[in-house]
């Protein structure tokens, strides 16, 4: 069990609502300034045209996506309540009236108890945060910001087109409004050492951040990273290397921070490498094994 090693997202939600709560991943058909030409770029090196999305927005409304997912999640997990997770691309990157409509449609369902909104830290104007603060009076609201690394040279290398300070500013403005923040990080980025990755953990630990999602870097077909991998310019870490870094990463975080994710979750038809990225359960078990073997727990190396 993970409960003795770190504070899991499932246990946090169960404590909050008293029942099983599941996230529903949604595709709102939005875009990203790093892909639509606004920043003069074709995107991050690991991101394909789908932007971690499903393409569901082309066929289904937000309400329809929620209804379909609820039926599946009820059967699989006996879920009673749901979080609407706007996942694909940057889900604050649209005019406020459009965002109001999307968020309202998700919250129309009485079993949807909140929103989790994935976006970039350079895409959160104050007016959007003010609207989300208003929604938080009756609903659980989370902002999920892609940091990926706390090293600016790495952000340049992976073509993020924002700085670490941009992330810090977004966190400050979000927390001023009482909204919860989840930071996304990627382990195994090109050029990063283990110490670089652990410094990202230390950076997150020193900020007013409520949760973290840890992703493993994997190579998706048709991306810039795919070209680097094919040319031998990028070599994927082994499962053992990833598990060791992820376990050490968790030990540096504050004990109360929520761990929403421990590894990546690629689509099988898109994955080029590493093949072990498809074995989610084994990957999580490898992190647990490393932590137990080295007597680590979340917060055991935290210096507050």
mmCIF file with all atom_site columns, C-alpha atoms in Angstrom, residues 14-119:
data_model
loop_
_atom_site.group_PDB
_atom_site.id
_atom_site.type_symbol
_atom_site.label_atom_id
_atom_site.label_alt_id
_atom_site.label_comp_id
_atom_site.label_asym_id
_atom_site.label_entity_id
_atom_site.label_seq_id
_atom_site.pdbx_PDB_ins_code
_atom_site.Cartn_x
_atom_site.Cartn_y
_atom_site.Cartn_z
_atom_site.occupancy
_atom_site.B_iso_or_equiv
_atom_site.pdbx_formal_charge
_atom_site.auth_seq_id
_atom_site.auth_comp_id
_atom_site.auth_asym_id
_atom_site.auth_atom_id
_atom_site.pdbx_PDB_model_num
ATOM 1   C CA . UNK A 1 14  ? -11.893 10.007 0.392   1.00 0.00 ? 14  UNK A CA 1
ATOM 2   C CA . UNK A 1 15  ? -11.080 11.973 3.531   1.00 0.00 ? 15  UNK A CA 1
ATOM 3   C CA . UNK A 1 16  ? -12.690 15.065 2.013   1.00 0.00 ? 16  UNK A CA 1
ATOM 4   C CA . UNK A 1 17  ? -15.884 13.512 0.638   1.00 0.00 ? 17  UNK A CA 1
ATOM 5   C CA . UNK A 1 18  ? -16.227 10.239 2.555   1.00 0.00 ? 18  UNK A CA 1
ATOM 6   C CA . UNK A 1 19  ? -16.502 8.098  -0.574  1.00 0.00 ? 19  UNK A CA 1
ATOM 7   C CA . UNK A 1 20  ? -14.612 7.049  -3.705  1.00 0.00 ? 20  UNK A CA 1
ATOM 8   C CA . UNK A 1 21  ? -14.048 10.073 -5.966  1.00 0.00 ? 21  UNK A CA 1
ATOM 9   C CA . UNK A 1 22  ? -12.663 9.693  -9.487  1.00 0.00 ? 22  UNK A CA 1
ATOM 10  C CA . UNK A 1 23  ? -11.299 12.189 -11.966 1.00 0.00 ? 23  UNK A CA 1
ATOM 11  C CA . UNK A 1 24  ? -12.897 12.351 -15.402 1.00 0.00 ? 24  UNK A CA 1
ATOM 12  C CA . UNK A 1 25  ? -10.426 13.442 -18.092 1.00 0.00 ? 25  UNK A CA 1
ATOM 13  C CA . UNK A 1 26  ? -12.054 15.906 -20.492 1.00 0.00 ? 26  UNK A CA 1
ATOM 14  C CA . UNK A 1 27  ? -11.105 17.314 -23.874 1.00 0.00 ? 27  UNK A CA 1
ATOM 15  C CA . UNK A 1 28  ? -12.564 20.813 -24.315 1.00 0.00 ? 28  UNK A CA 1
ATOM 16  C CA . UNK A 1 29  ? -11.127 21.339 -27.800 1.00 0.00 ? 29  UNK A CA 1
ATOM 17  C CA . UNK A 1 30  ? -8.883  24.194 -26.658 1.00 0.00 ? 30  UNK A CA 1
ATOM 18  C CA . UNK A 1 31  ? -5.357  24.920 -27.856 1.00 0.00 ? 31  UNK A CA 1
ATOM 19  C CA . UNK A 1 32  ? -2.003  26.100 -26.497 1.00 0.00 ? 32  UNK A CA 1
ATOM 20  C CA . UNK A 1 33  ? 0.000   29.268 -27.211 1.00 0.00 ? 33  UNK A CA 1
ATOM 21  C CA . UNK A 1 34  ? 3.059   27.080 -27.707 1.00 0.00 ? 34  UNK A CA 1
ATOM 22  C CA . UNK A 1 35  ? 1.381   25.267 -30.624 1.00 0.00 ? 35  UNK A CA 1
ATOM 23  C CA . UNK A 1 36  ? -1.011  27.720 -32.266 1.00 0.00 ? 36  UNK A CA 1
ATOM 24  C CA . UNK A 1 37  ? 1.713   30.134 -33.381 1.00 0.00 ? 37  UNK A CA 1
ATOM 25  C CA . UNK A 1 38  ? 1.256   32.709 -30.613 1.00 0.00 ? 38  UNK A CA 1
ATOM 26  C CA . UNK A 1 39  ? 4.729   31.993 -29.246 1.00 0.00 ? 39  UNK A CA 1
ATOM 27  C CA . UNK A 1 40  ? 6.161   31.251 -32.685 1.00 0.00 ? 40  UNK A CA 1
ATOM 28  C CA . UNK A 1 41  ? 6.692   27.620 -31.804 1.00 0.00 ? 41  UNK A CA 1
ATOM 29  C CA . UNK A 1 42  ? 5.497   24.133 -32.683 1.00 0.00 ? 42  UNK A CA 1
ATOM 30  C CA . UNK A 1 43  ? 5.258   23.002 -29.065 1.00 0.00 ? 43  UNK A CA 1
ATOM 31  C CA . UNK A 1 44  ? 7.272   21.262 -26.376 1.00 0.00 ? 44  UNK A CA 1
ATOM 32  C CA . UNK A 1 45  ? 9.637   18.598 -27.682 1.00 0.00 ? 45  UNK A CA 1
ATOM 33  C CA . UNK A 1 46  ? 7.624   15.723 -26.169 1.00 0.00 ? 46  UNK A CA 1
ATOM 34  C CA . UNK A 1 47  ? 4.134   16.918 -27.125 1.00 0.00 ? 47  UNK A CA 1
ATOM 35  C CA . UNK A 1 48  ? 2.269   15.761 -30.209 1.00 0.00 ? 48  UNK A CA 1
ATOM 36  C CA . UNK A 1 49  ? -0.642  17.405 -32.006 1.00 0.00 ? 49  UNK A CA 1
ATOM 37  C CA . UNK A 1 50  ? -3.164  15.883 -29.605 1.00 0.00 ? 50  UNK A CA 1
ATOM 38  C CA . UNK A 1 51  ? -1.580  17.565 -26.582 1.00 0.00 ? 51  UNK A CA 1
ATOM 39  C CA . UNK A 1 52  ? -2.309  14.655 -24.222 1.00 0.00 ? 52  UNK A CA 1
ATOM 40  C CA . UNK A 1 53  ? -5.873  14.757 -25.430 1.00 0.00 ? 53  UNK A CA 1
ATOM 41  C CA . UNK A 1 54  ? -8.289  12.238 -26.813 1.00 0.00 ? 54  UNK A CA 1
ATOM 42  C CA . UNK A 1 55  ? -9.880  14.234 -29.600 1.00 0.00 ? 55  UNK A CA 1
ATOM 43  C CA . UNK A 1 56  ? -13.224 13.671 -27.856 1.00 0.00 ? 56  UNK A CA 1
ATOM 44  C CA . UNK A 1 57  ? -14.167 17.346 -28.208 1.00 0.00 ? 57  UNK A CA 1
ATOM 45  C CA . UNK A 1 58  ? -14.684 16.813 -31.924 1.00 0.00 ? 58  UNK A CA 1
ATOM 46  C CA . UNK A 1 59  ? -17.469 14.320 -31.267 1.00 0.00 ? 59  UNK A CA 1
ATOM 47  C CA . UNK A 1 60  ? -18.822 14.896 -27.755 1.00 0.00 ? 60  UNK A CA 1
ATOM 48  C CA . UNK A 1 61  ? -19.794 17.808 -25.543 1.00 0.00 ? 61  UNK A CA 1
ATOM 49  C CA . UNK A 1 62  ? -18.371 18.171 -22.062 1.00 0.00 ? 62  UNK A CA 1
ATOM 50  C CA . UNK A 1 63  ? -21.619 16.853 -20.616 1.00 0.00 ? 63  UNK A CA 1
ATOM 51  C CA . UNK A 1 64  ? -21.597 13.800 -22.888 1.00 0.00 ? 64  UNK A CA 1
ATOM 52  C CA . UNK A 1 65  ? -17.973 13.021 -22.029 1.00 0.00 ? 65  UNK A CA 1
ATOM 53  C CA . UNK A 1 66  ? -18.851 13.176 -18.327 1.00 0.00 ? 66  UNK A CA 1
ATOM 54  C CA . UNK A 1 67  ? -21.887 10.917 -18.656 1.00 0.00 ? 67  UNK A CA 1
ATOM 55  C CA . UNK A 1 68  ? -19.949 8.291  -20.600 1.00 0.00 ? 68  UNK A CA 1
ATOM 56  C CA . UNK A 1 69  ? -16.999 8.334  -18.200 1.00 0.00 ? 69  UNK A CA 1
ATOM 57  C CA . UNK A 1 70  ? -19.204 8.160  -15.107 1.00 0.00 ? 70  UNK A CA 1
ATOM 58  C CA . UNK A 1 71  ? -20.792 4.924  -16.272 1.00 0.00 ? 71  UNK A CA 1
ATOM 59  C CA . UNK A 1 72  ? -17.368 3.325  -16.728 1.00 0.00 ? 72  UNK A CA 1
ATOM 60  C CA . UNK A 1 73  ? -15.873 4.623  -13.481 1.00 0.00 ? 73  UNK A CA 1
ATOM 61  C CA . UNK A 1 74  ? -18.879 3.545  -11.444 1.00 0.00 ? 74  UNK A CA 1
ATOM 62  C CA . UNK A 1 75  ? -18.499 -0.027 -12.651 1.00 0.00 ? 75  UNK A CA 1
ATOM 63  C CA . UNK A 1 76  ? -14.731 -0.141 -12.313 1.00 0.00 ? 76  UNK A CA 1
ATOM 64  C CA . UNK A 1 77  ? -14.190 1.693  -9.016  1.00 0.00 ? 77  UNK A CA 1
ATOM 65  C CA . UNK A 1 78  ? -17.643 2.039  -7.458  1.00 0.00 ? 78  UNK A CA 1
ATOM 66  C CA . UNK A 1 79  ? -17.082 5.792  -7.629  1.00 0.00 ? 79  UNK A CA 1
ATOM 67  C CA . UNK A 1 80  ? -19.776 7.979  -6.065  1.00 0.00 ? 80  UNK A CA 1
ATOM 68  C CA . UNK A 1 81  ? -18.496 11.472 -6.877  1.00 0.00 ? 81  UNK A CA 1
ATOM 69  C CA . UNK A 1 82  ? -16.367 12.906 -9.667  1.00 0.00 ? 82  UNK A CA 1
ATOM 70  C CA . UNK A 1 83  ? -13.849 15.644 -10.450 1.00 0.00 ? 83  UNK A CA 1
ATOM 71  C CA . UNK A 1 84  ? -14.056 17.135 -13.953 1.00 0.00 ? 84  UNK A CA 1
ATOM 72  C CA . UNK A 1 85  ? -10.438 17.242 -15.149 1.00 0.00 ? 85  UNK A CA 1
ATOM 73  C CA . UNK A 1 86  ? -9.878  19.567 -18.090 1.00 0.00 ? 86  UNK A CA 1
ATOM 74  C CA . UNK A 1 87  ? -6.735  17.851 -19.336 1.00 0.00 ? 87  UNK A CA 1
ATOM 75  C CA . UNK A 1 88  ? -5.983  18.428 -23.019 1.00 0.00 ? 88  UNK A CA 1
ATOM 76  C CA . UNK A 1 89  ? -3.771  21.380 -23.921 1.00 0.00 ? 89  UNK A CA 1
ATOM 77  C CA . UNK A 1 90  ? -4.200  24.633 -21.896 1.00 0.00 ? 90  UNK A CA 1
ATOM 78  C CA . UNK A 1 91  ? -7.619  24.903 -20.311 1.00 0.00 ? 91  UNK A CA 1
ATOM 79  C CA . UNK A 1 92  ? -7.515  28.549 -19.328 1.00 0.00 ? 92  UNK A CA 1
ATOM 80  C CA . UNK A 1 93  ? -6.426  29.558 -22.823 1.00 0.00 ? 93  UNK A CA 1
ATOM 81  C CA . UNK A 1 94  ? -9.670  30.944 -24.235 1.00 0.00 ? 94  UNK A CA 1
ATOM 82  C CA . UNK A 1 95  ? -11.859 34.034 -23.784 1.00 0.00 ? 95  UNK A CA 1
ATOM 83  C CA . UNK A 1 96  ? -13.486 34.114 -20.366 1.00 0.00 ? 96  UNK A CA 1
ATOM 84  C CA . UNK A 1 97  ? -17.059 33.720 -21.710 1.00 0.00 ? 97  UNK A CA 1
ATOM 85  C CA . UNK A 1 98  ? -16.042 30.465 -23.398 1.00 0.00 ? 98  UNK A CA 1
ATOM 86  C CA . UNK A 1 99  ? -14.352 29.199 -20.240 1.00 0.00 ? 99  UNK A CA 1
ATOM 87  C CA . UNK A 1 100 ? -17.405 30.096 -18.164 1.00 0.00 ? 100 UNK A CA 1
ATOM 88  C CA . UNK A 1 101 ? -19.546 27.943 -20.457 1.00 0.00 ? 101 UNK A CA 1
ATOM 89  C CA . UNK A 1 102 ? -17.182 24.966 -20.296 1.00 0.00 ? 102 UNK A CA 1
ATOM 90  C CA . UNK A 1 103 ? -16.776 25.022 -16.534 1.00 0.00 ? 103 UNK A CA 1
ATOM 91  C CA . UNK A 1 104 ? -20.510 25.553 -15.983 1.00 0.00 ? 104 UNK A CA 1
ATOM 92  C CA . UNK A 1 105 ? -21.386 22.615 -18.226 1.00 0.00 ? 105 UNK A CA 1
ATOM 93  C CA . UNK A 1 106 ? -19.130 20.334 -16.199 1.00 0.00 ? 106 UNK A CA 1
ATOM 94  C CA . UNK A 1 107 ? -20.562 21.527 -12.895 1.00 0.00 ? 107 UNK A CA 1
ATOM 95  C CA . UNK A 1 108 ? -24.176 21.066 -14.028 1.00 0.00 ? 108 UNK A CA 1
ATOM 96  C CA . UNK A 1 109 ? -23.869 17.405 -13.094 1.00 0.00 ? 109 UNK A CA 1
ATOM 97  C CA . UNK A 1 110 ? -24.758 17.111 -9.387  1.00 0.00 ? 110 UNK A CA 1
ATOM 98  C CA . UNK A 1 111 ? -22.253 14.281 -8.907  1.00 0.00 ? 111 UNK A CA 1
ATOM 99  C CA . UNK A 1 112 ? -19.368 16.470 -10.140 1.00 0.00 ? 112 UNK A CA 1
ATOM 100 C CA . UNK A 1 113 ? -17.981 18.003 -6.965  1.00 0.00 ? 113 UNK A CA 1
ATOM 101 C CA . UNK A 1 114 ? -15.236 20.083 -8.500  1.00 0.00 ? 114 UNK A CA 1
ATOM 102 C CA . UNK A 1 115 ? -12.906 21.037 -11.321 1.00 0.00 ? 115 UNK A CA 1
ATOM 103 C CA . UNK A 1 116 ? -9.242  20.324 -11.900 1.00 0.00 ? 116 UNK A CA 1
ATOM 104 C CA . UNK A 1 117 ? -7.890  22.522 -14.668 1.00 0.00 ? 117 UNK A CA 1
ATOM 105 C CA . UNK A 1 118 ? -4.678  21.656 -16.451 1.00 0.00 ? 118 UNK A CA 1
ATOM 106 C CA . UNK A 1 119 ? -2.918  24.623 -18.023 1.00 0.00 ? 119 UNK A CA 1
#
